[in-house]
mmCIF file of C-alpha atoms in Angstrom:
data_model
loop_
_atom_site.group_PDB
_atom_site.id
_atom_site.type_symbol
_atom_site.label_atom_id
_atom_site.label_comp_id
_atom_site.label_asym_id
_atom_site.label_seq_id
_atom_site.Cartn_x
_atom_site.Cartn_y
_atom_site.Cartn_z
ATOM 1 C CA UNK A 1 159.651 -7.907 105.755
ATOM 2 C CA UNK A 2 163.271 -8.875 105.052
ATOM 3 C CA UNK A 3 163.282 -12.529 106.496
ATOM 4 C CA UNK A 4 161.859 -14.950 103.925
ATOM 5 C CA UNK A 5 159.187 -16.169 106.183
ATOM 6 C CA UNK A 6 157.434 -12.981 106.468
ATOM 7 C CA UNK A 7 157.690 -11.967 102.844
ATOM 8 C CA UNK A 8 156.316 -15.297 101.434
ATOM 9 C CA UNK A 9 153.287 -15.493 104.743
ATOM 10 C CA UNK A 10 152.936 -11.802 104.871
ATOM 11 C CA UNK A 11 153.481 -10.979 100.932
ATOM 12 C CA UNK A 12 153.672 -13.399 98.577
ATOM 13 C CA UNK A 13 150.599 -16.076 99.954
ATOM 14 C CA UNK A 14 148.353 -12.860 100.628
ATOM 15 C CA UNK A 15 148.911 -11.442 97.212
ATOM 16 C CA UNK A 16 148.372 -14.934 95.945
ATOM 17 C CA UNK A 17 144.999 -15.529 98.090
ATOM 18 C CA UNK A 18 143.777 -12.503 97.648
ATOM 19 C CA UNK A 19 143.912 -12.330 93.732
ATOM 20 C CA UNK A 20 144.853 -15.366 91.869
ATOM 21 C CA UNK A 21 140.556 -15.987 91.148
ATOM 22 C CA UNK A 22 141.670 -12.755 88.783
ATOM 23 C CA UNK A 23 143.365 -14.494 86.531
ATOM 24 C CA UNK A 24 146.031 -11.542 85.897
ATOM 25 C CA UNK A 25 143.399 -8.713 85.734
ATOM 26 C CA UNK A 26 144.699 -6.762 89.022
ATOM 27 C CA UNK A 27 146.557 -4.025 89.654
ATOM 28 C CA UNK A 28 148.825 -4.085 92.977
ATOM 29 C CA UNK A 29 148.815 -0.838 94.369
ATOM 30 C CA UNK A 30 151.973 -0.690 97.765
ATOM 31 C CA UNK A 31 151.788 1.857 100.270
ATOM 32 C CA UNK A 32 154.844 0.721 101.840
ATOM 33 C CA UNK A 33 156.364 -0.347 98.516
ATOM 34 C CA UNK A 34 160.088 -1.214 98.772
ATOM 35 C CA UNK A 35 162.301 -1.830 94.854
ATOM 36 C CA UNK A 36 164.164 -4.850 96.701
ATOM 37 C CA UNK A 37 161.533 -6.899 97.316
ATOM 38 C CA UNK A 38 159.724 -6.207 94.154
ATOM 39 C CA UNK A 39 162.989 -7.153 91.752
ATOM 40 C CA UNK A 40 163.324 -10.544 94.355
ATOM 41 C CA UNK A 41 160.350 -11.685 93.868
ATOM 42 C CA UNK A 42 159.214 -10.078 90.624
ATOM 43 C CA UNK A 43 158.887 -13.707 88.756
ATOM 44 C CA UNK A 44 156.595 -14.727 91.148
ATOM 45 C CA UNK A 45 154.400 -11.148 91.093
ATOM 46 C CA UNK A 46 154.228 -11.620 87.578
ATOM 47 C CA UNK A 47 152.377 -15.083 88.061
ATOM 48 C CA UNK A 48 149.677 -13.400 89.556
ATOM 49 C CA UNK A 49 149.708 -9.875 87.700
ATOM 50 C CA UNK A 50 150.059 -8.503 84.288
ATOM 51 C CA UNK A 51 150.740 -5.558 85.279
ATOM 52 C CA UNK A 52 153.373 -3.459 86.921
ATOM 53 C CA UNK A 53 153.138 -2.635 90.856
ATOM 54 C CA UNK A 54 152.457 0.867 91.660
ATOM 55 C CA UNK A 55 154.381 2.129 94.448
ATOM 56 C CA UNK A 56 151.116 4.973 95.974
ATOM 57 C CA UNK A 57 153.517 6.905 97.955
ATOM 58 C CA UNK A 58 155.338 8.275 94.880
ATOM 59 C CA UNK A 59 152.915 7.244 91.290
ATOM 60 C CA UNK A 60 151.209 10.799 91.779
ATOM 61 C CA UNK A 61 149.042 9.629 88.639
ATOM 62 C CA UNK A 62 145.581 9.180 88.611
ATOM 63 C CA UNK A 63 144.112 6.072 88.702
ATOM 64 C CA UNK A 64 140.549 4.639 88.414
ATOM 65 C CA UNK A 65 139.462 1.286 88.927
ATOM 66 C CA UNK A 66 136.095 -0.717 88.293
ATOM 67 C CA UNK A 67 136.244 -1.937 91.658
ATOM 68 C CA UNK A 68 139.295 -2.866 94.900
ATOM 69 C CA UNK A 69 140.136 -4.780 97.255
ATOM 70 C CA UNK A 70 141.526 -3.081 100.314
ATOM 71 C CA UNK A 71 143.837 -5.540 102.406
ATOM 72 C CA UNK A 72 145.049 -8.997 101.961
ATOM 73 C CA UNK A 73 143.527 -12.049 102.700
ATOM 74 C CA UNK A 74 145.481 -14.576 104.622
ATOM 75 C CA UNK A 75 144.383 -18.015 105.628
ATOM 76 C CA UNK A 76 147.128 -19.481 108.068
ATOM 77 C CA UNK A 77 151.013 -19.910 108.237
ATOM 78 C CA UNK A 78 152.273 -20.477 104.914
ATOM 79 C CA UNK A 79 149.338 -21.990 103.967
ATOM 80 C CA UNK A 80 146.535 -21.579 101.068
ATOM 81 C CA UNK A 81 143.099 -23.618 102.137
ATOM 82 C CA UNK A 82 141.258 -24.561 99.371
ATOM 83 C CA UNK A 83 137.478 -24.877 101.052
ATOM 84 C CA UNK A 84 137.213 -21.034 101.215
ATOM 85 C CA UNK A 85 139.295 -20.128 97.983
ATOM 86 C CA UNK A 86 137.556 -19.049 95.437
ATOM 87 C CA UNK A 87 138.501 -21.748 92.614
ATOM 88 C CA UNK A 88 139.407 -23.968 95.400
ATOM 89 C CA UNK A 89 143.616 -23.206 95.151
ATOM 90 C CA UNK A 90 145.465 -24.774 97.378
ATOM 91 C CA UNK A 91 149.269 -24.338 98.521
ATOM 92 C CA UNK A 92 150.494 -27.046 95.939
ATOM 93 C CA UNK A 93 148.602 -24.698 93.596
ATOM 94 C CA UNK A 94 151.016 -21.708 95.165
ATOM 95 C CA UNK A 95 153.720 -24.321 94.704
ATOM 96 C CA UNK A 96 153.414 -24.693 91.325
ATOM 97 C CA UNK A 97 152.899 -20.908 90.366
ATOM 98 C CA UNK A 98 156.268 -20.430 92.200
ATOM 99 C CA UNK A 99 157.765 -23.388 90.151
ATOM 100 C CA UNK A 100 156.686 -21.825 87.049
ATOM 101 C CA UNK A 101 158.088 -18.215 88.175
ATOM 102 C CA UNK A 102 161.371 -19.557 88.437
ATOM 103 C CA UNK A 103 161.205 -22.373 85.612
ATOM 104 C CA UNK A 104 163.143 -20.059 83.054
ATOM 105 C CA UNK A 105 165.811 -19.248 85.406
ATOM 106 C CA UNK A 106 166.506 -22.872 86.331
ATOM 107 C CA UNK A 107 166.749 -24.013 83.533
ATOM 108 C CA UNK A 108 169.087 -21.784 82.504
ATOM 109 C CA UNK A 109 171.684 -22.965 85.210
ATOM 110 C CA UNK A 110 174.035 -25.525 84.621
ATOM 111 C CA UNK A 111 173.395 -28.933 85.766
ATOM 112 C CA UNK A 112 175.345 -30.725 88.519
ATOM 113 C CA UNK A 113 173.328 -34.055 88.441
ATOM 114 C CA UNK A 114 170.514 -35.049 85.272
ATOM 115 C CA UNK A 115 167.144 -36.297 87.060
ATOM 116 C CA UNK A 116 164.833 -38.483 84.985
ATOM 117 C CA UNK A 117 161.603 -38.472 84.663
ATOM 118 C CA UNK A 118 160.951 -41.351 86.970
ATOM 119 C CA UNK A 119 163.243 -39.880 89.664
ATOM 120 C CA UNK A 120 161.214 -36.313 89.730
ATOM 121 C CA UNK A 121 158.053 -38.236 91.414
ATOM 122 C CA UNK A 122 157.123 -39.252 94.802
ATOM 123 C CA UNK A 123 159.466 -42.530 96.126
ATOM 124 C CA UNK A 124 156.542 -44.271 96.599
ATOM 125 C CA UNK A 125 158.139 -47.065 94.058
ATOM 126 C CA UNK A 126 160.068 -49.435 95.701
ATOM 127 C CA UNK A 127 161.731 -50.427 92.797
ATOM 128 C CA UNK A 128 162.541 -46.409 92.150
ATOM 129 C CA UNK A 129 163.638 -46.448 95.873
ATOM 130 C CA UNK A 130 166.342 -49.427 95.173
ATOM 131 C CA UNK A 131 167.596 -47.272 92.204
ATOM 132 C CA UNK A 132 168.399 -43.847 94.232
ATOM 133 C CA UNK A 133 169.076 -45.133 97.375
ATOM 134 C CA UNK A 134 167.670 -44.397 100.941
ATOM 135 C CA UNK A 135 166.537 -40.621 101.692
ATOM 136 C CA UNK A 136 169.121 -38.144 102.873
ATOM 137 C CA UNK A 137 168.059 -37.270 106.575
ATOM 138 C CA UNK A 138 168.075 -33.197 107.015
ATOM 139 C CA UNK A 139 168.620 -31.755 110.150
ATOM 140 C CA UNK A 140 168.423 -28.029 110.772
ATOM 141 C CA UNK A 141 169.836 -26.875 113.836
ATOM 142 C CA UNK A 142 170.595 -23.781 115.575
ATOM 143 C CA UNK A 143 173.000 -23.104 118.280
ATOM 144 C CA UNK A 144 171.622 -19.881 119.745
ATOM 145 C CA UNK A 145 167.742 -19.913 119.718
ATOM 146 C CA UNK A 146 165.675 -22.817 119.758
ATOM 147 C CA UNK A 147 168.547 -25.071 119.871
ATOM 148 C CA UNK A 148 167.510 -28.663 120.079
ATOM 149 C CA UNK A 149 168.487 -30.724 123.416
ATOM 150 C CA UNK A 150 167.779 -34.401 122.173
ATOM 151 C CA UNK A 151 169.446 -33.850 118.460
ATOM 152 C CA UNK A 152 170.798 -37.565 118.641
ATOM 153 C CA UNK A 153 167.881 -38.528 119.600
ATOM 154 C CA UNK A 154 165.790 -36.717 116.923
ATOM 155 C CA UNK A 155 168.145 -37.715 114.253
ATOM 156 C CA UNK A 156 167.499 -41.481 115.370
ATOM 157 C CA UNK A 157 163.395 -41.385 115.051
ATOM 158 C CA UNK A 158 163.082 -38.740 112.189
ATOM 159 C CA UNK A 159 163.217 -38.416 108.674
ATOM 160 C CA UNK A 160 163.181 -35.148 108.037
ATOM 161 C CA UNK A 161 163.803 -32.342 110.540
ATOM 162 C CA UNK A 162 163.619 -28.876 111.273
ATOM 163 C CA UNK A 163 163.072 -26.427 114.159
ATOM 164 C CA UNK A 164 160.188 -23.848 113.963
ATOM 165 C CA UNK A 165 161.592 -20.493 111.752
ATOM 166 C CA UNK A 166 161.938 -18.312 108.749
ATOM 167 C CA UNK A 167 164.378 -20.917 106.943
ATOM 168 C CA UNK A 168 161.100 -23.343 107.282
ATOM 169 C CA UNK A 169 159.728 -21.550 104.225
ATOM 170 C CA UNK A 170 161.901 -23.078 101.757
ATOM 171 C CA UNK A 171 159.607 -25.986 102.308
ATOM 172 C CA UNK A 172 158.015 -24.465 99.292
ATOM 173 C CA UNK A 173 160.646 -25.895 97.190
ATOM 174 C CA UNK A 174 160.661 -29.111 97.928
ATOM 175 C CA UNK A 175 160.264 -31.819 95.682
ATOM 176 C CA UNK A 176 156.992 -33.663 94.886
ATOM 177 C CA UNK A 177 157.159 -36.682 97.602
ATOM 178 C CA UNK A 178 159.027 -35.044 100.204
ATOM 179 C CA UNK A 179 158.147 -35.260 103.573
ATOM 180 C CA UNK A 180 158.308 -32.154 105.937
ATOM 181 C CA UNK A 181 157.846 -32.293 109.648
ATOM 182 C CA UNK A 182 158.075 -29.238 111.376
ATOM 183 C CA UNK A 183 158.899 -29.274 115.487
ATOM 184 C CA UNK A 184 157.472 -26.170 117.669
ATOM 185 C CA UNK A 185 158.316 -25.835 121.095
ATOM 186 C CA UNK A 186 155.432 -25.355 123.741
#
C-alpha cells in the first residue's frame, strides 16, 4: 500500500466487506502487517473490530478460533454493492462508518466556517441554493501523467472534475449532495 487508493480499495473496503455482517466479533489477523498503516487508519479498524490486530509474523501466541475467513472479499473499485452483501451495506454505509471513525477528531478541530443544519444536506433546495451561492467547480489536474488536453474545455461543460487516480479516493469524504464525475482515458 502507501498511496491512499490502494489502502482504502485494497484494505480498508475489503476489511469492511469482508466483516462488517460481524458486528465487531472478528479478529484481524496481518501477515504483512505494517504499525503505519494500522495507527492511520486505526479509527476506522476500530469501526469494524473490537479487537486489536494481530500482526502473525511476530504474535508467536496461540490462537484458536471458532471459525476464519481466509482472504478478503472485494466487490469493485472503491465500491461496496449491496445485492451480494450480507445485510445489504452499501458504500454510503462505508461512508458513514468512516464519518463516525473520524467524528471525535473533527470535532475537536477548530472551526473556520459554522454550517447549519440546512446547509449539511443535498442542494436540492432552491431556496437553500440562493442562500450559499452557486457550487464551487473543482478541477484536478496533473501536469505529468494523465494531463488533460481540453481543460478549458472541461471546465466549461463540467461541474465537478477529476482525472482517474489515487487522490480520487477522497471522494469518500464528500458531502451528502455532492456530485462526483470521474474521467478515464481509453
Amino acid at each position: 500500500m502507501g498511496n491512499v487508493y490502494h489502502e482504502f480499495n485494497d484494505g480498508l473496503l475489503p476489511l469492511y466487506i469482508t466483516s462488517q455482517h460481524l458486528h465487531g466479533q472478528v479478529v484481524f489477523v496481518i501477515l504483512e502487517y505494517h504499525s503505519w498503516w494500522v495507527t492511520k487508519y486505526g479509527e476506522i479498524i476500530g469501526q469494524v473490530t473490537i479487537y486489536a490486530v494481530i500482526d502473525f509474523s511476530k504474535d508467536k501466541r496461540v490462537h484458536c478460533f471458532p471459525e476464519m475467513i481466509v482472504g478478503l472479499n472485494i466487490h469493485d473499485e472503491l465500491s461496496v454493492k449491496p445485492e451480494i452483501m450480507k445485510d445489504g451495506k452499501s458504500i454510503k454505509d462505508f461512508r458513514e462508518l468512516v464519518s463516525k471513525a473520524y467524528a471525535p477528531i473533527l470535532s475537536s478541530m477548530p472551526q473556520t466556517k459554522s454550517i447549519t443544519k440546512e446547509q449539511s444536506f443535498p442542494l436540492r433546495d432552491s431556496r437553500l441554493v440562493s442562500q450559499l451561492g452557486k457550487p464551487k467547480l473543482v478541477v484536478i489536474s496533473r501536469e505529468k501523467s494523465r494531463k488533460m488536453m481540453n481543460q478549458k474545455a472541461i471546465v466549461k461543460l463540467a461541474k465537478m472534475v477529476g482525472v482517474h487516480g489515487a487522490a480520487m479516493t477522497h471522494l469518500l469524504f464528500m458531502r451528502p449532495g455532492s456530485v462526483f464525475i470521474q474521467i478515464v482515458s481509453i
